[in-house]
């Protein structure tokens, strides 16, 4: 299938080249345009009669054009245009007015395109080129004359000429591509063409704008960057169509003569950048080839910045610099997609994508080659871009519909999976809580029995006492693990609540440190400062939180001093610091130490499960506080706990202390704020 698609794309490209080759050489010999005095009764393609000055001769006046040798001119029909140039391009055709009974129209009009041509001067000269018989000035930068025709294209009424021979001379100056088309139409044909063109062009703009809105909304909701860039590409097509169809100059020309150039140039610049980014994301270049993706992204930014040149002659340089690389990069992306399609097993998906993106890409490449003058101007090359864009819109719309269906199904599956995961998590919490409770009784029996045996076996050999000590130590460790898991499941439960009471933090800390010193006599821990502060806390949970911090210091900084302080601040919070003088925490581990079950690289040989700091953080947050961890420049870990305190009760307790009431609290004085 991929080989077939590859062959189809090659055939399409070969067809373009085939058009490019023989047609250029097949210029028709210039003919004389023969007309009745009142104009033709049918549509005449003036490109069949016009020839273009192809040499670098500088001409400043239409009077000199008829006298230039025919060898310096070439046919316009199905020939390459001059591309982007800042010089004036001259066209000429001999005209003969004869009496043609039965073929005379009531009036006729000359229609010049494309709309983005800036300055078009149409002149009819006498046969000796000494007199201007008729002259008209058109272009998207030329102010519309009062009473002039209001049309989507550049139209002027063809004059009624006397019998004889004349020269039709047209001068075109523009900062856009010189893709020149000219027709002579009777009034009835012009009305019909204007009506049908207005309907088709208006409908096209409406479809593009609607498609942009749909894809942009879907891209935002899904977070899919390829869809967002595709919506940007569609918006650029809308801008190009808005300019090329003539609506921009028709609507905005009375207010700003450069509006058509700005809209068309901006759309082109955005189309260059967004098409590359759309391709890059759709082919997953950002994941599979990051260096190439960066090149594409950098080019896209520069290409889109080209809109700044849209209203000046700098746009000519911009087009010359960027259009060639754009063709090359599109070819690279196309062959990258073909290569991926050849290697991957998703044959249908890749084949569909190759058609949906490959055909429009070839159309875009052909269009760029046309604009820069490398392909001839004919029906195929002028229509392939619009046709391929329509194919792309239809095929991508189908792909997006399928993608939307898949996204909705995945969200439904994700919702069901989430509900199942919540159910399993709830069942797991219930099981662990039950298991923890079941462990507590036998552990308590083992610990109590070991203590009693220790009292009765004091005279036994040291080996027996060591084994007894090992039993007690391991029982305490297992009990600690059970307490930790039980506490975690309690804190993670949606029904978790705290039982708070008013507690003087200074007395609470002194009692906690005294208890710790009794249980672990060898640990150097001290309370260096504590203000008189009344806090509403769950005493049991807060003890667990601080014991976790002290135990962490003992395990990870054995033998290091640990000091605790509590300072009241005027902002309504008390700051409790637990500081050890150990080696500190590695910078790579610092941002993760508060996560459940996380253990740093240096803790491999230390017993634990990584729940201590996590449980402490959850307990502090349950008290409407916060916890942070920091490391000093020379080591040492500081845990800072921030808890709200009761202002009224704190002030009352401090006043009682100053009055000399023997309440047993440390008297301190605080007048200013503390961090």
XYZ file of C-alpha atoms in Angstrom:
675
model
C 0.000 0.000 0.000
C 2.789 2.424 0.931
C 4.661 1.563 -2.258
C 1.516 2.347 -4.255
C 1.091 5.713 -2.520
C 4.745 6.514 -3.018
C 4.389 5.740 -6.695
C 1.258 7.903 -6.895
C 3.059 10.875 -5.345
C 6.001 10.410 -7.710
C 3.639 10.295 -10.677
C 1.983 13.512 -9.495
C 5.340 15.228 -9.136
C 6.390 13.919 -12.539
C 3.210 15.364 -14.014
C 4.122 18.760 -12.661
C 7.585 18.495 -14.150
C 6.094 17.328 -17.393
C 3.944 20.454 -17.486
C 7.009 22.476 -16.620
C 9.106 21.087 -19.478
C 7.486 21.091 -22.908
C 4.951 23.864 -22.336
C 7.653 26.467 -21.779
C 9.122 25.905 -25.180
C 5.734 25.790 -26.876
C 5.116 29.553 -26.954
C 2.509 30.615 -29.444
C 3.522 33.156 -32.048
C 2.167 36.585 -31.137
C -1.104 37.340 -32.881
C -3.050 40.467 -33.461
C -6.109 40.950 -31.282
C -8.986 41.636 -33.655
C -12.062 43.306 -32.115
C -15.211 45.134 -33.181
C -15.490 48.806 -32.108
C -17.836 48.131 -29.151
C -15.904 45.163 -27.810
C -16.293 41.405 -28.146
C -19.441 39.375 -27.662
C -17.553 36.541 -25.923
C -14.771 36.166 -23.358
C -11.251 36.602 -24.765
C -8.141 35.394 -22.941
C -5.680 38.239 -23.498
C -2.740 36.065 -22.402
C -2.962 34.425 -25.837
C -2.083 37.737 -27.475
C 0.134 39.460 -24.925
C 3.902 39.122 -24.904
C 6.183 40.002 -21.991
C 9.420 41.967 -22.068
C 11.970 39.451 -20.814
C 15.201 41.442 -21.142
C 16.601 43.799 -18.536
C 15.952 46.863 -20.690
C 14.840 49.810 -18.555
C 11.693 51.417 -19.917
C 10.176 54.493 -18.327
C 7.285 55.154 -20.683
C 4.642 53.121 -22.498
C 5.472 55.031 -25.712
C 8.764 53.123 -26.059
C 7.307 49.618 -25.768
C 5.971 49.220 -29.361
C 9.357 50.133 -30.815
C 11.303 47.426 -28.962
C 12.346 44.442 -31.074
C 10.134 41.383 -30.957
C 13.126 39.229 -29.987
C 13.114 40.845 -26.532
C 9.572 39.640 -25.849
C 8.216 36.185 -25.054
C 4.743 34.720 -24.950
C 2.769 35.026 -21.718
C 0.533 32.015 -22.336
C 1.629 28.954 -20.305
C 5.057 30.456 -19.688
C 6.984 31.027 -16.504
C 6.460 34.365 -14.836
C 9.291 36.683 -13.743
C 8.744 35.684 -10.108
C 9.522 38.292 -7.468
C 11.197 41.425 -8.758
C 11.153 45.125 -7.968
C 11.300 46.191 -11.625
C 8.286 47.071 -13.745
C 7.156 44.265 -16.052
C 5.860 45.364 -19.482
C 3.305 43.582 -21.677
C 2.158 44.444 -25.204
C -0.226 43.171 -27.871
C -1.211 44.564 -31.269
C -4.918 45.391 -31.554
C -6.935 45.824 -34.731
C -10.449 47.236 -34.695
C -12.596 46.057 -37.605
C -16.251 46.000 -38.391
C -17.685 42.607 -37.349
C -21.451 42.590 -37.854
C -23.225 40.138 -35.568
C -20.250 39.831 -33.160
C -20.428 43.188 -31.440
C -21.240 43.506 -27.762
C -22.903 46.437 -26.059
C -19.875 47.108 -23.828
C -16.805 45.260 -22.639
C -14.460 45.228 -19.658
C -10.830 44.323 -19.152
C -10.170 42.173 -16.076
C -6.573 42.063 -14.791
C -5.273 39.671 -12.155
C -4.066 38.685 -9.717
C -5.647 40.954 -7.141
C -2.371 41.388 -5.238
C -0.727 43.270 -8.138
C 0.022 46.715 -6.707
C 0.138 49.067 -9.682
C -1.278 48.264 -13.152
C -1.172 50.864 -15.910
C -3.200 49.949 -19.008
C -2.676 52.037 -22.128
C -3.995 51.917 -25.682
C -1.614 53.698 -28.015
C -1.990 54.737 -31.603
C -0.307 52.520 -34.158
C 2.686 54.860 -34.385
C 2.928 54.914 -30.564
C 2.840 58.690 -30.454
C -0.542 59.185 -28.851
C -2.372 57.683 -25.887
C -5.875 56.846 -26.996
C -7.014 55.514 -23.610
C -5.381 54.883 -20.256
C -6.507 53.386 -16.938
C -4.758 52.938 -13.597
C -5.618 49.867 -11.490
C -4.083 47.897 -8.595
C -4.629 47.155 -4.951
C -2.626 50.266 -3.978
C -4.334 52.590 -6.463
C -7.220 54.615 -4.997
C -10.553 53.756 -6.557
C -11.919 56.513 -8.760
C -15.301 58.001 -7.959
C -17.953 56.097 -9.830
C -15.478 53.301 -10.536
C -16.518 49.667 -10.600
C -16.800 47.929 -7.206
C -15.438 44.466 -7.908
C -13.358 41.715 -6.323
C -10.828 41.965 -9.176
C -9.175 44.831 -11.058
C -11.701 45.784 -13.732
C -11.906 48.733 -16.110
C -14.376 49.450 -18.889
C -12.887 48.849 -22.353
C -13.129 51.953 -24.553
C -15.040 52.158 -27.806
C -12.366 52.517 -30.490
C -12.467 53.695 -34.064
C -11.529 51.354 -36.874
C -7.788 50.996 -37.193
C -4.687 49.510 -35.550
C -3.489 50.124 -31.979
C -1.095 48.874 -29.326
C -2.277 47.523 -25.970
C 0.514 48.184 -23.434
C 0.331 47.101 -19.790
C 2.889 47.956 -17.085
C 2.826 46.037 -13.774
C 4.762 46.850 -10.621
C 4.276 44.821 -7.442
C 6.113 43.421 -4.440
C 4.173 40.173 -4.914
C 4.641 37.426 -7.492
C 4.122 38.436 -11.126
C 1.455 35.869 -11.929
C -0.371 37.769 -14.655
C -3.798 36.996 -16.104
C -5.934 39.231 -18.322
C -9.344 38.801 -19.904
C -11.619 40.868 -22.081
C -15.281 40.248 -21.214
C -18.626 41.524 -22.455
C -20.774 43.083 -19.754
C -23.066 40.040 -19.439
C -20.121 37.701 -18.893
C -18.630 40.043 -16.296
C -21.892 40.102 -14.328
C -22.150 36.309 -14.437
C -18.499 35.854 -13.454
C -18.735 38.380 -10.608
C -21.829 36.726 -9.170
C -20.485 33.182 -9.293
C -17.050 34.255 -8.022
C -18.570 36.165 -5.122
C -20.590 33.127 -4.050
C -17.738 30.616 -4.386
C -15.119 32.845 -2.789
C -17.418 33.882 0.052
C -18.349 30.267 0.753
C -14.671 29.292 0.746
C -13.826 31.981 3.291
C -16.723 30.882 5.485
C -15.623 27.242 5.402
C -12.016 28.145 6.243
C -13.042 30.369 9.137
C -15.396 27.712 10.509
C -12.722 25.015 10.160
C -10.217 27.221 11.982
C -12.626 27.717 14.897
C -13.407 24.004 15.172
C -9.799 22.820 15.040
C -8.555 25.561 17.352
C -11.196 24.693 19.964
C -10.450 20.984 19.653
C -6.708 21.614 19.890
C -7.123 23.667 23.073
C -9.400 21.093 24.697
C -7.254 18.106 23.754
C -3.892 19.816 24.240
C -2.797 18.388 20.871
C -0.150 20.677 19.384
C -0.449 19.210 15.909
C -4.136 20.183 15.843
C -3.349 23.681 17.130
C -0.737 24.218 14.424
C -3.141 22.826 11.831
C -5.745 25.358 12.962
C -3.086 28.057 12.532
C -2.373 26.776 9.031
C -6.076 26.944 8.154
C -6.211 30.511 9.484
C -3.276 31.397 7.245
C -5.180 29.909 4.286
C -8.125 32.093 5.279
C -5.905 35.190 5.246
C -4.428 34.260 1.867
C -7.891 33.627 0.418
C -9.210 36.846 1.964
C -6.463 38.742 0.151
C -6.307 36.834 -3.134
C -10.079 36.754 -3.645
C -10.163 40.555 -3.477
C -12.275 40.944 -0.354
C -9.435 42.604 1.561
C -8.934 45.352 -1.019
C -12.682 45.713 -1.589
C -13.437 46.224 2.126
C -10.333 47.947 3.492
C -8.919 49.817 0.493
C -10.848 53.044 1.229
C -9.248 53.134 4.691
C -5.793 51.655 4.073
C -4.332 51.139 0.626
C -1.822 48.551 1.924
C -4.469 46.306 3.495
C -4.519 43.776 0.659
C -0.725 43.410 0.698
C -0.672 43.084 4.469
C -3.386 40.408 4.615
C -1.979 38.357 1.717
C 1.658 38.660 2.831
C 0.832 37.850 6.450
C -1.172 34.821 5.393
C 1.691 33.595 3.213
C 4.283 34.072 5.985
C 2.088 32.271 8.511
C 1.383 29.480 6.021
C 5.118 28.851 5.599
C 5.722 28.578 9.347
C 2.557 26.798 10.449
C 2.748 24.186 7.674
C 6.258 23.176 8.775
C 5.265 22.998 12.464
C 2.041 21.132 11.655
C 4.017 18.599 9.637
C 6.662 18.266 12.355
C 4.137 17.473 15.088
C 1.919 15.261 12.945
C 4.911 13.133 11.964
C 6.143 13.160 15.611
C 9.429 14.709 14.648
C 9.601 16.333 18.105
C 9.917 12.852 19.645
C 11.884 10.928 17.055
C 14.396 13.479 15.770
C 14.871 16.407 18.143
C 17.774 18.089 16.267
C 15.784 18.170 13.013
C 12.704 19.362 14.921
C 14.682 22.283 16.378
C 15.802 23.255 12.886
C 12.197 23.173 11.672
C 10.982 25.203 14.660
C 13.691 27.849 14.219
C 12.942 28.159 10.521
C 9.195 28.436 11.231
C 9.704 31.324 13.655
C 11.807 33.218 11.110
C 9.339 32.446 8.308
C 6.362 33.743 10.282
C 8.293 36.889 11.216
C 8.269 37.675 7.488
C 4.819 39.228 7.848
C 6.654 42.392 8.928
C 7.815 42.843 5.309
C 4.372 42.334 3.735
C 3.714 45.994 2.856
C 7.186 46.894 1.576
C 9.576 45.860 -1.183
C 11.486 43.880 1.468
C 8.843 41.215 0.882
C 10.516 40.497 -2.478
C 13.767 39.629 -0.688
C 11.824 37.627 1.907
C 10.178 35.512 -0.801
C 13.492 34.897 -2.568
C 15.172 33.828 0.684
C 12.430 31.633 2.163
C 10.432 30.053 -0.660
C 13.287 27.840 -1.873
C 14.124 26.435 1.611
C 10.383 25.971 2.221
C 10.143 23.647 -0.778
C 13.210 21.741 0.398
C 11.944 21.329 3.986
C 8.508 20.206 2.801
C 10.228 17.592 0.651
C 12.308 16.456 3.651
C 9.189 16.102 5.803
C 7.344 14.282 3.038
C 10.119 11.729 2.550
C 10.457 11.372 6.327
C 6.775 10.449 6.471
C 7.224 7.965 3.637
C 10.216 6.420 5.400
C 8.297 6.078 8.664
C 5.333 4.628 6.799
C 7.617 2.056 5.199
C 9.106 0.999 8.550
C 6.004 1.027 10.746
C 3.285 -1.593 10.855
C 0.328 0.825 10.998
C -0.075 0.592 7.234
C -3.563 2.073 6.874
C -2.961 4.940 9.297
C 0.307 5.953 7.665
C -1.096 5.511 4.168
C -4.051 7.736 4.980
C -1.744 10.364 6.464
C 0.484 10.230 3.396
C -2.485 11.016 1.152
C -3.988 13.650 3.502
C -0.668 15.477 3.877
C 1.384 14.330 0.909
C -0.971 15.466 -1.870
C -1.498 18.968 -0.379
C 2.237 19.257 0.189
C 2.955 18.575 -3.464
C 0.296 21.164 -4.304
C 1.944 23.696 -1.983
C 5.365 22.987 -3.489
C 3.986 23.428 -7.010
C 2.331 26.694 -5.973
C 5.596 28.046 -4.568
C 7.450 27.004 -7.723
C 4.821 28.877 -9.725
C 5.197 32.033 -7.632
C 8.983 32.180 -7.895
C 8.840 31.605 -11.650
C 10.050 28.024 -11.881
C 6.772 26.548 -13.180
C 4.627 27.847 -16.061
C 1.343 29.617 -15.447
C -1.431 27.359 -16.704
C -4.711 25.893 -15.539
C -3.063 23.022 -13.695
C -0.439 24.979 -11.772
C -2.842 27.768 -10.807
C -5.548 25.429 -9.517
C -3.534 22.618 -7.883
C -3.002 24.483 -4.613
C -6.701 25.231 -4.111
C -7.673 21.700 -5.124
C -5.096 20.044 -2.872
C -6.093 22.302 0.051
C -9.706 21.204 -0.391
C -8.608 17.542 -0.412
C -6.607 18.174 2.739
C -9.529 19.811 4.550
C -11.830 16.883 3.731
C -9.355 14.123 4.606
C -8.070 15.775 7.776
C -11.672 16.442 8.849
C -12.323 12.702 8.588
C -9.114 11.975 10.499
C -10.031 14.487 13.217
C -13.497 13.002 13.555
C -11.906 9.596 14.099
C -9.424 11.138 16.511
C -12.227 12.854 18.460
C -14.079 9.564 18.704
C -10.921 7.934 20.054
C -10.334 10.730 22.582
C -13.882 10.436 23.906
C -13.529 6.668 24.261
C -10.186 7.048 26.028
C -11.682 9.552 28.454
C -14.544 7.173 29.235
C -12.034 4.378 29.800
C -9.871 6.665 31.931
C -12.886 7.624 34.049
C -13.782 3.986 34.579
C -10.157 3.136 35.369
C -9.972 6.031 37.811
C -13.083 4.890 39.616
C -11.721 1.351 39.790
C -8.370 2.664 41.043
C -10.130 4.673 43.774
C -12.048 1.590 44.790
C -8.890 -0.520 44.915
C -7.075 2.189 46.871
C -9.918 2.329 49.383
C -9.879 -1.453 49.748
C -6.096 -1.361 50.127
C -6.296 1.276 52.875
C -8.918 -0.770 54.690
C -6.797 -3.904 54.421
C -3.608 -2.200 55.638
C -5.434 -0.570 58.543
C -6.939 -3.904 59.556
C -3.578 -5.650 59.194
C -1.837 -2.962 61.234
C -4.333 -3.356 64.067
C -3.890 -7.128 63.987
C -0.104 -6.717 64.284
C -0.299 -4.427 67.292
C -1.472 -7.060 69.802
C 1.218 -9.724 69.191
C 3.897 -7.016 68.960
C 2.850 -5.572 72.292
C 2.982 -9.070 73.816
C 6.464 -9.693 72.378
C 7.769 -6.357 73.667
C 6.246 -6.791 77.137
C 7.473 -10.384 77.393
C 10.982 -9.307 76.386
C 10.960 -6.616 79.086
C 9.847 -9.105 81.787
C 12.452 -11.642 80.674
C 15.066 -8.942 80.858
C 14.219 -8.305 84.511
C 14.414 -11.999 85.409
C 17.473 -12.875 83.368
C 19.864 -10.154 84.450
C 22.343 -12.735 85.761
C 22.353 -14.793 82.558
C 25.401 -14.865 80.227
C 25.968 -11.863 77.958
C 25.097 -13.873 74.840
C 21.584 -14.492 76.207
C 21.131 -10.829 77.116
C 22.323 -9.810 73.626
C 19.748 -12.060 71.971
C 17.082 -10.630 74.269
C 18.170 -7.116 73.347
C 17.958 -8.045 69.647
C 14.370 -9.245 70.151
C 13.432 -5.962 71.825
C 15.147 -3.850 69.154
C 13.518 -5.637 66.212
C 10.128 -5.604 67.929
C 10.433 -1.818 68.348
C 11.367 -1.420 64.665
C 8.450 -3.532 63.521
C 6.123 -1.604 65.819
C 7.411 1.652 64.341
C 6.691 0.409 60.812
C 3.176 -0.600 61.798
C 2.590 2.796 63.405
C 3.913 4.552 60.320
C 1.673 2.674 57.883
C -1.327 2.993 60.133
C -0.737 6.721 60.492
C -0.292 7.158 56.735
C -3.524 5.382 55.906
C -5.312 7.460 58.518
C -3.912 10.720 57.149
C -4.696 9.749 53.539
C -8.267 8.832 54.400
C -10.942 11.213 53.174
C -12.631 11.043 56.609
C -9.487 11.997 58.548
C -10.043 14.569 61.332
C -7.893 15.955 64.131
C -8.813 16.164 67.809
C -7.338 19.483 68.838
C -6.776 21.090 72.216
C -5.092 24.270 73.390
C -1.447 23.489 74.180
C 1.401 25.721 75.362
C 4.092 24.965 72.779
C 7.036 25.613 75.133
C 5.818 23.090 77.716
C 4.880 20.644 74.960
C 8.391 20.738 73.488
C 10.131 20.404 76.866
C 8.022 17.364 77.743
C 8.661 15.800 74.321
C 12.441 16.281 74.580
C 12.518 14.886 78.123
C 10.607 11.793 77.005
C 12.980 11.323 74.062
C 16.044 11.602 76.287
C 14.661 8.895 78.552
C 13.955 6.549 75.651
C 17.212 7.219 73.748
C 19.774 8.378 76.327
C 22.622 8.716 73.841
C 20.976 11.313 71.571
C 22.138 14.920 72.061
C 18.937 16.966 71.790
C 18.092 20.295 73.393
C 15.525 23.081 73.387
C 17.474 26.320 72.870
C 14.561 28.769 72.795
C 10.798 28.647 73.083
C 8.302 31.482 73.267
C 5.099 31.188 75.195
C 2.574 30.398 72.460
C -0.805 28.683 72.668
C -1.613 26.500 69.668
C -4.599 24.304 68.840
C -3.125 20.882 68.022
C -3.822 17.187 68.148
C -1.234 16.299 70.776
C -0.785 12.657 69.711
C -0.320 13.485 66.017
C 1.991 16.411 66.710
C 4.143 14.220 68.953
C 4.361 11.693 66.132
C 5.344 14.453 63.673
C 8.181 15.823 65.820
C 9.415 12.363 66.888
C 9.703 11.517 63.176
C 11.982 14.532 62.681
C 14.109 13.728 65.727
C 14.365 10.065 64.706
C 15.415 11.071 61.195
C 18.216 13.175 62.646
C 19.354 10.238 64.793
C 19.411 7.817 61.830
C 20.933 10.047 59.150
C 23.189 12.173 61.379
C 24.221 9.755 64.163
C 25.991 11.479 67.035
C 25.222 14.987 65.718
C 23.609 17.529 68.018
C 19.929 18.348 67.446
C 18.364 21.549 68.682
C 14.800 22.799 68.617
C 13.386 26.309 68.878
C 9.939 27.896 68.725
C 9.530 31.582 67.902
C 6.343 33.578 67.736
C 5.797 36.134 64.941
C 3.309 38.985 64.715
C 1.785 37.513 61.538
C -0.150 34.952 63.611
C 2.227 32.011 63.170
C 4.728 30.240 65.361
C 7.882 28.935 63.654
C 9.295 25.670 65.023
C 12.785 24.738 63.856
C 14.351 21.291 64.176
C 18.025 21.577 63.223
C 20.709 18.899 63.135
C 24.434 19.388 62.607
C 24.816 16.387 60.311
C 25.985 16.257 56.661
C 22.640 17.505 55.286
C 20.582 16.258 52.321
C 21.915 15.987 48.762
C 20.646 18.694 46.388
C 19.188 16.058 44.033
C 17.145 14.554 46.877
C 15.980 17.795 48.489
C 12.953 18.334 46.251
C 11.683 14.773 46.755
C 12.289 14.036 50.436
C 8.721 14.957 51.394
C 7.234 12.393 48.989
C 5.944 9.120 50.386
C 8.364 6.161 50.159
C 11.139 8.303 48.696
C 14.619 7.474 49.951
C 17.755 9.287 48.889
C 20.844 7.710 47.397
C 22.726 7.986 50.706
C 20.051 6.097 52.665
C 20.509 2.663 51.072
C 22.234 1.225 54.154
C 19.819 2.827 56.647
C 16.645 1.049 57.709
C 13.408 2.802 56.822
C 10.658 3.072 54.228
C 10.697 6.805 53.467
C 7.526 7.788 55.307
C 8.799 9.928 58.201
C 8.961 13.336 56.540
C 5.891 12.635 54.421
C 3.776 11.822 57.489
C 5.085 14.873 59.329
C 4.180 17.091 56.371
C 0.652 15.641 56.213
C 0.172 16.167 59.962
C 1.344 19.785 59.784
C -0.914 20.469 56.789
C -3.835 18.941 58.705
C -3.173 21.658 61.314
C -3.368 24.395 58.616
C 0.390 24.804 58.671
C 3.297 24.184 56.318
C 6.677 22.450 56.384
C 9.875 23.150 54.460
C 13.327 21.556 54.320
C 16.606 23.385 53.753
C 20.320 22.623 53.963
C 23.024 24.982 55.177
C 26.085 25.909 53.126
C 28.313 23.814 55.428
C 25.829 20.975 55.933
C 23.150 20.435 58.496
C 19.433 20.056 57.837
C 16.790 22.535 58.996
C 13.110 21.580 59.171
C 10.901 24.666 59.486
C 7.339 24.150 60.723
C 4.866 27.018 60.466
C 1.715 26.732 62.613
C -1.063 29.250 63.361
C -1.462 30.182 67.023
C -4.314 31.578 69.129
C -3.530 35.287 69.555
C -5.953 35.981 72.408
C -4.955 32.992 74.531
C -1.263 33.644 73.847
C -1.539 37.279 74.956
C -3.467 36.215 78.061
C -0.892 33.570 79.004
C 1.989 36.014 78.521
C 0.223 38.592 80.702
C -0.255 35.986 83.425
C 3.442 35.126 83.253
C 4.454 38.784 83.564
C 2.137 39.137 86.567
C 4.170 36.434 88.293
C 1.650 33.640 88.327
C 3.544 30.362 89.040
C 2.394 28.570 85.946
C 5.720 26.875 85.208
C 6.252 28.458 81.783
C 9.407 30.140 80.548
C 8.947 33.927 80.622
C 10.049 35.612 77.406
C 9.576 39.035 75.886
C 8.668 39.650 72.216
C 7.933 43.022 70.787
C 8.820 42.703 67.098
C 8.173 40.311 64.217
C 10.233 37.200 63.639
C 10.502 35.214 60.428
